[in-house]
Short mmCIF file of C-alpha atoms in Angstrom, two decimals:
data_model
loop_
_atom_site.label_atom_id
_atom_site.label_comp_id
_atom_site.label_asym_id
_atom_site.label_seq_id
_atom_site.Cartn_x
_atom_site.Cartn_y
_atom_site.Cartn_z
CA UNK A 3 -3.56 -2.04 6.23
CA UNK A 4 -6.44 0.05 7.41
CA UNK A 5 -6.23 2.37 5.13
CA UNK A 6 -6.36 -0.38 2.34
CA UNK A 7 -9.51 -1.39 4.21
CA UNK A 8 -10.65 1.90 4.40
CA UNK A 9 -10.63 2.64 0.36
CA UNK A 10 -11.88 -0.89 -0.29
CA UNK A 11 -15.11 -0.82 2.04
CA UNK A 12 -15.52 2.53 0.82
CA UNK A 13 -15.84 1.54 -2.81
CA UNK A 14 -17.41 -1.14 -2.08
CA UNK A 15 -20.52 1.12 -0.58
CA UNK A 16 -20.32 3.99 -2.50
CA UNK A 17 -18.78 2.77 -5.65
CA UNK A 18 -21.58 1.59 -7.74
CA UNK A 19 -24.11 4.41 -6.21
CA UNK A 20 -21.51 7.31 -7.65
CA UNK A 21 -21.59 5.64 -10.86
CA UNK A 22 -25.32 5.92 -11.06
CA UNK A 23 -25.00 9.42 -10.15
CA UNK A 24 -22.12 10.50 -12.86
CA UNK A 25 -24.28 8.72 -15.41
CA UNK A 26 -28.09 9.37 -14.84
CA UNK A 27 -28.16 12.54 -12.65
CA UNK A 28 -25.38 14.57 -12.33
CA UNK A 29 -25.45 15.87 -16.28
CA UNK A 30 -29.08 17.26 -15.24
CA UNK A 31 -29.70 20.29 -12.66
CA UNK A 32 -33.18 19.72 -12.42
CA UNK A 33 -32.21 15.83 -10.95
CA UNK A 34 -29.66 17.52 -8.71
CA UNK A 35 -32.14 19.58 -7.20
CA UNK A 36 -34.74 16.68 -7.29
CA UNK A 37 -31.73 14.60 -5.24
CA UNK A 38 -30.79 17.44 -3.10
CA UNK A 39 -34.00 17.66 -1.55
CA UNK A 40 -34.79 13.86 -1.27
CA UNK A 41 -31.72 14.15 0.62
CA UNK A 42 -33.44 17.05 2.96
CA UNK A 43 -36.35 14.95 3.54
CA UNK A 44 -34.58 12.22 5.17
CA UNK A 45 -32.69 14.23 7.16
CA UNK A 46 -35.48 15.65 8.84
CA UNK A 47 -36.95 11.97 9.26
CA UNK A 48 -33.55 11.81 10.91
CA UNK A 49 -34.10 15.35 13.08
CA UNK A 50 -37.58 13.89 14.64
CA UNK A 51 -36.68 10.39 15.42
CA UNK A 52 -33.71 11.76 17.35
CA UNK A 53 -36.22 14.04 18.99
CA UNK A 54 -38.17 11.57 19.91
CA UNK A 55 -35.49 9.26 21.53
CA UNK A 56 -34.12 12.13 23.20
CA UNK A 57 -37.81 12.66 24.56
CA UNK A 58 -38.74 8.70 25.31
CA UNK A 59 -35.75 8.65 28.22
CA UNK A 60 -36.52 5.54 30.05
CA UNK A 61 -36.27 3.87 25.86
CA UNK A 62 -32.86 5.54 24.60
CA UNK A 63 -31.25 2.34 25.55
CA UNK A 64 -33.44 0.24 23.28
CA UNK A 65 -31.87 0.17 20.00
CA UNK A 66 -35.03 -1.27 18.65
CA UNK A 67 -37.11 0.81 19.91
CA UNK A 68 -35.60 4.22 18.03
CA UNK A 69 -34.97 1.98 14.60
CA UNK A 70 -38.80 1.11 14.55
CA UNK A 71 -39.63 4.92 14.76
CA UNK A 72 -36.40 5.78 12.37
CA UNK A 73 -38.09 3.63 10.01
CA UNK A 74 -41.72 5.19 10.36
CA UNK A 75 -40.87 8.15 10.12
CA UNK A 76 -38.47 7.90 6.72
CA UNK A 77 -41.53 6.81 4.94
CA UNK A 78 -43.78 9.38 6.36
CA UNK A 79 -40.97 12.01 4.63
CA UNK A 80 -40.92 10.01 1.66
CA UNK A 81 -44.69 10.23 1.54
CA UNK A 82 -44.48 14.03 2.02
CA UNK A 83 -41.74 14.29 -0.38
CA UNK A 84 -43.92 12.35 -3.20
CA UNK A 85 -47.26 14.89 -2.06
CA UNK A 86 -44.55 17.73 -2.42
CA UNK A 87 -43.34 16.64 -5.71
CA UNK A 88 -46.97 16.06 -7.35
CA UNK A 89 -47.75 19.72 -6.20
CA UNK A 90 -44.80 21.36 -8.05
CA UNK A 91 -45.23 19.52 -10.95
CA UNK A 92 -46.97 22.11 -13.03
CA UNK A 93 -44.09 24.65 -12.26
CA UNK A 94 -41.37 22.08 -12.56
CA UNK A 95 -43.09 21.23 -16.32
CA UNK A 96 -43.25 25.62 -16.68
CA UNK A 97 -39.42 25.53 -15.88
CA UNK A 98 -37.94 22.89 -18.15
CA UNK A 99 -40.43 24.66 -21.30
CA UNK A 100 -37.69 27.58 -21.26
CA UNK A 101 -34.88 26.00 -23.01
CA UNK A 102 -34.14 23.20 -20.47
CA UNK A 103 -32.40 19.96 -21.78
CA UNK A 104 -33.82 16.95 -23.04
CA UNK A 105 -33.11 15.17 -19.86
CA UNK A 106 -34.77 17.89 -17.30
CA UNK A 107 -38.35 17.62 -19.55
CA UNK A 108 -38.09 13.42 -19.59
CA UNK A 109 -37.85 14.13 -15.88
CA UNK A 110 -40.96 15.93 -15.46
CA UNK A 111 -42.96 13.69 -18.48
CA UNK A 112 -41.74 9.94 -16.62
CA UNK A 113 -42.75 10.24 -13.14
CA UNK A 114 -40.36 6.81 -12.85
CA UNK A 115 -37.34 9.24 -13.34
CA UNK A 116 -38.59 11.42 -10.41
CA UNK A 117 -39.07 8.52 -8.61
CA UNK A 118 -35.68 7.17 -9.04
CA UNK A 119 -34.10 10.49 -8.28
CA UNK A 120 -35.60 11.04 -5.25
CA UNK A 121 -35.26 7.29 -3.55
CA UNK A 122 -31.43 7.53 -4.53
CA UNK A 123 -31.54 11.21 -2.50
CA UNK A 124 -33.19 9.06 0.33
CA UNK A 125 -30.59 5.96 -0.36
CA UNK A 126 -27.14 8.27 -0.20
CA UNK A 127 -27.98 9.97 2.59
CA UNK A 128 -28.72 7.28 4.24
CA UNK A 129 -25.88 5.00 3.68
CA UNK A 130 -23.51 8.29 4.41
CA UNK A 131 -24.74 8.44 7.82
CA UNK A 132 -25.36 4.82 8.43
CA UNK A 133 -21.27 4.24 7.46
CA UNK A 134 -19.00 7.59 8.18
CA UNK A 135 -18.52 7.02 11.67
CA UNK A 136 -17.63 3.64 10.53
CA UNK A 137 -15.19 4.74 7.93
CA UNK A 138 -13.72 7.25 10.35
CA UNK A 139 -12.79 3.95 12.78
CA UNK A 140 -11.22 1.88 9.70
CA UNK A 141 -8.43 3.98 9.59
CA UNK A 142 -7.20 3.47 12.84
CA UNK A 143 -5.23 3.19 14.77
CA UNK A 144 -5.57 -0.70 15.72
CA UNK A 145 -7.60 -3.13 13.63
CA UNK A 146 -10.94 -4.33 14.49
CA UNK A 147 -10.81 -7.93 15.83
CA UNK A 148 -7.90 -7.61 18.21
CA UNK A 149 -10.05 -8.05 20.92
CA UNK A 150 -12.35 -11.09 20.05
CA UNK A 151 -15.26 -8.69 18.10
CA UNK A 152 -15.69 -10.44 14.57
CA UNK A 153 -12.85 -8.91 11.71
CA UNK A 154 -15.86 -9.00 9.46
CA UNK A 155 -17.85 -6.08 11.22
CA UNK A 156 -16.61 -3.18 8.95
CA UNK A 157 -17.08 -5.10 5.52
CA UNK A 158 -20.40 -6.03 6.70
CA UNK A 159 -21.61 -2.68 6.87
CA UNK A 160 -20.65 -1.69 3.72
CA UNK A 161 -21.86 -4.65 1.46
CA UNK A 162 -25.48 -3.66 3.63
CA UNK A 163 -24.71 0.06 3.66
CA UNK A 164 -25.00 -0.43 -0.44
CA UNK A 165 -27.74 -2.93 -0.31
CA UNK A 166 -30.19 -0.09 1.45
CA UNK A 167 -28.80 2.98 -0.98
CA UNK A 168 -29.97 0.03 -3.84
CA UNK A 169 -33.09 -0.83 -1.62
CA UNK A 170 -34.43 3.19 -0.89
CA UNK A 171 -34.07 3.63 -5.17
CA UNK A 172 -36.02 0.68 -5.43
CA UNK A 173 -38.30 1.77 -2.84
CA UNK A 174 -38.73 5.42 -3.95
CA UNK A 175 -39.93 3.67 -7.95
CA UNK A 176 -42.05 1.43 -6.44
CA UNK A 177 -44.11 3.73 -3.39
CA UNK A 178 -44.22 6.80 -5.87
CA UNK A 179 -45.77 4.38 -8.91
CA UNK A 180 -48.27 2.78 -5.84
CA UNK A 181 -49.68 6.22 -4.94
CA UNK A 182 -49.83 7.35 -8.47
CA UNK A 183 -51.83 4.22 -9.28
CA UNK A 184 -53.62 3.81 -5.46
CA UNK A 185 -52.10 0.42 -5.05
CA UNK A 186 -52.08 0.97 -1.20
CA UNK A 187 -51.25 -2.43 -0.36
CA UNK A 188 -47.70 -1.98 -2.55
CA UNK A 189 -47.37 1.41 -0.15
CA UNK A 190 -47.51 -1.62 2.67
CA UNK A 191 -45.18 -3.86 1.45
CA UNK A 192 -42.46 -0.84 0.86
CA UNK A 193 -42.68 0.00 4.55
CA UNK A 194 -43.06 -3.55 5.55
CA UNK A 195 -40.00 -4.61 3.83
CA UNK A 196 -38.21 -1.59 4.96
CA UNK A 197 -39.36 -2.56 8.78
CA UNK A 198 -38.24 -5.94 8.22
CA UNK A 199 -34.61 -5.23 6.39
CA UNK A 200 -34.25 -2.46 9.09
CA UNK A 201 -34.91 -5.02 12.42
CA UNK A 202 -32.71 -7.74 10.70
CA UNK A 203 -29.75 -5.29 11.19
CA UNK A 204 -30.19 -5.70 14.78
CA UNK A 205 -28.91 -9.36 14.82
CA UNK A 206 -25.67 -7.61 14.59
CA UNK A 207 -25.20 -6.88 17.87
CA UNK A 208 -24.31 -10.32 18.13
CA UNK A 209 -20.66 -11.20 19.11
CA UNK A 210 -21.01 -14.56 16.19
CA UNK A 211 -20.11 -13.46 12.48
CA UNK A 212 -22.82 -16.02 11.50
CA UNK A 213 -25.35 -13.36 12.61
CA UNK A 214 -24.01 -11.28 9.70
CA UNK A 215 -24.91 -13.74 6.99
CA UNK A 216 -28.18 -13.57 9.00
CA UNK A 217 -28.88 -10.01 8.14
CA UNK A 218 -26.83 -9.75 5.25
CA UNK A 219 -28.20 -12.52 3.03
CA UNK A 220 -32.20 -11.90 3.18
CA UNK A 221 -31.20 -8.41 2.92
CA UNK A 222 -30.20 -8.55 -0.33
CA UNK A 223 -32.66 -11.55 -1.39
CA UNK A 224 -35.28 -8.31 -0.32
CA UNK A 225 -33.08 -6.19 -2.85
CA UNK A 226 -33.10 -8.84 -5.45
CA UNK A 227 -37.09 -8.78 -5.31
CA UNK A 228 -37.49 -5.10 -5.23
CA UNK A 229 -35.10 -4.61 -7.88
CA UNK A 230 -37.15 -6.76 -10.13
CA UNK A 231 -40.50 -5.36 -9.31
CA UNK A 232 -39.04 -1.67 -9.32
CA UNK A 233 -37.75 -2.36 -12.98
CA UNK A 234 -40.78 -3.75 -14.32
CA UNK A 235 -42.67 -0.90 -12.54
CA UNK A 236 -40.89 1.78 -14.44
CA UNK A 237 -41.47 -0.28 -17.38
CA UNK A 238 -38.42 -2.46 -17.94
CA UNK A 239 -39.00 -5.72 -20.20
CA UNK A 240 -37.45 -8.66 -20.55
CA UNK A 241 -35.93 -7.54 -23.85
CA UNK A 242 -34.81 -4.29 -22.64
CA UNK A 243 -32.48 -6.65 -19.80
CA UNK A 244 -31.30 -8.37 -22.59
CA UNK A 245 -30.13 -5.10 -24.53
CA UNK A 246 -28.72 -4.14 -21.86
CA UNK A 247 -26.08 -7.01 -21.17
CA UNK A 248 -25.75 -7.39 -24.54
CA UNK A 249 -24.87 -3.59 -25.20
CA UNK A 250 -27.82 -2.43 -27.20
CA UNK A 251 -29.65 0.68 -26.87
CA UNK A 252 -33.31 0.35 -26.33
CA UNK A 253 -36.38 2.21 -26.11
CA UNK A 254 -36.03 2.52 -22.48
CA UNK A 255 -33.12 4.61 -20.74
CA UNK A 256 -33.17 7.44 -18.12
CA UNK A 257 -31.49 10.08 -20.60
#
């Protein structure tokens, strides 16, 4: 039984994330790299926030107090990742001119592809440290619940381990278009959203299951919004939706 539960909550995070990979990035070096070192950029958002509640001692018992920072700090990276990425953009476009695929060049001519790349770096990494503790518990010994905690706990985290890989792609489009275009006040509501997804989580600690409809249901109302404005950010239409559940190839794709 837990490993059943084990394989199922880990599909159910990573499933639809390593199907986006197999299809849009992992054909392309260039992305791979671009991915690779979104991923780095968190993980040093990760490096000083842990400094920093290793430092604050009389706060390491605050949970909120080190998820406020955590938070801060992963969109000061993403900021530096986006002033990193502008600045290597004339040898990036020098690179793909030497016989590079179609794919690597669309990536350097649509800054929505680099965007895209880069919040899904942020997003994976994220949800693979935010879950593989948790997926090391699931498979056991003992099943969670035995004791009176809620049974739901572990499927919780990954239905919102999958909405914030979803929410940092949408995030990464949406920040990276707003400083191209000096829309500051969409810069705001990225990290305001991210804040406020972020401090729902912390209704979890809660012993009552209802707590994780609480955080799990405006979570991904937040997703549903920034999926929409991330789309028609990079330019999606209402026709283009269309042809895509009806299976027809439009003038938009991320080939």
């Amino acid at each position: 039984m837990t490993l059943m539960e084990f394989f199922g909550c880990t599909f159910i995070s990573f499933g639809a994330p390593f199907a986006l990979f197999l299809f849009t990035i992992a054909s392309d070096p260039l992305r791979v790299i671009v991915l690779t070192a979104s991923a780095f950029f968190w993980l040093l958002s990760l490096l000083i926030s842990s400094i920093l509640w290793y430092a604050v001692v009389p706060l390491r018992q605050q949970l909120a107090f080190g998820l406020v920072f955590s938070v801060l700090f992963q969109e000061v990276f993403r900021f530096l990742f986006y002033k990193l990425l502008r600045k290597a953009d004339a040898g990036l476009e020098r690179v793909t001119q030497q016989g590079q695929s179609e794919a690597s060049i669309n990536l350097i001519h649509n800054k929505h592809i680099m965007a895209y790349v880069a919040g899904f770096g942020f997003g994976i990494i994220s949800g693979a440290f935010s879950l593989v503790n948790v997926l090391a518990d699931m498979t056991g010994p003992g099943t969670i619940g035995i004791m009176g905690d809620p049974d739901v706990f572990f499927i919780t985290s990954a239905f919102l381990t999958l909405c914030f890989i979803f929410l940092h792609t949408f995030w990464g489009v949406i920040f990276f278009a707003a400083l191209d275009k000096k829309h500051y006040w969409a810069v705001c509501l990225v990290v305001g959203s991210h804040m406020l997804v972020s401090c729902l989580t912390l209704l979890n600690q809660m012993s009552d299951p209802m707590f994780y409809l609480a955080t799990l249901i405006p979570a991904y109302i937040v997703m549903a919004i920034m999926g929409a404005w991330a789309y028609v950010t990079a330019g999606g239409t209402l026709e283009g939706l269309k042809g895509f559940f009806t299976c027809k190839r439009g003038g938009y794709n991320m080939n």
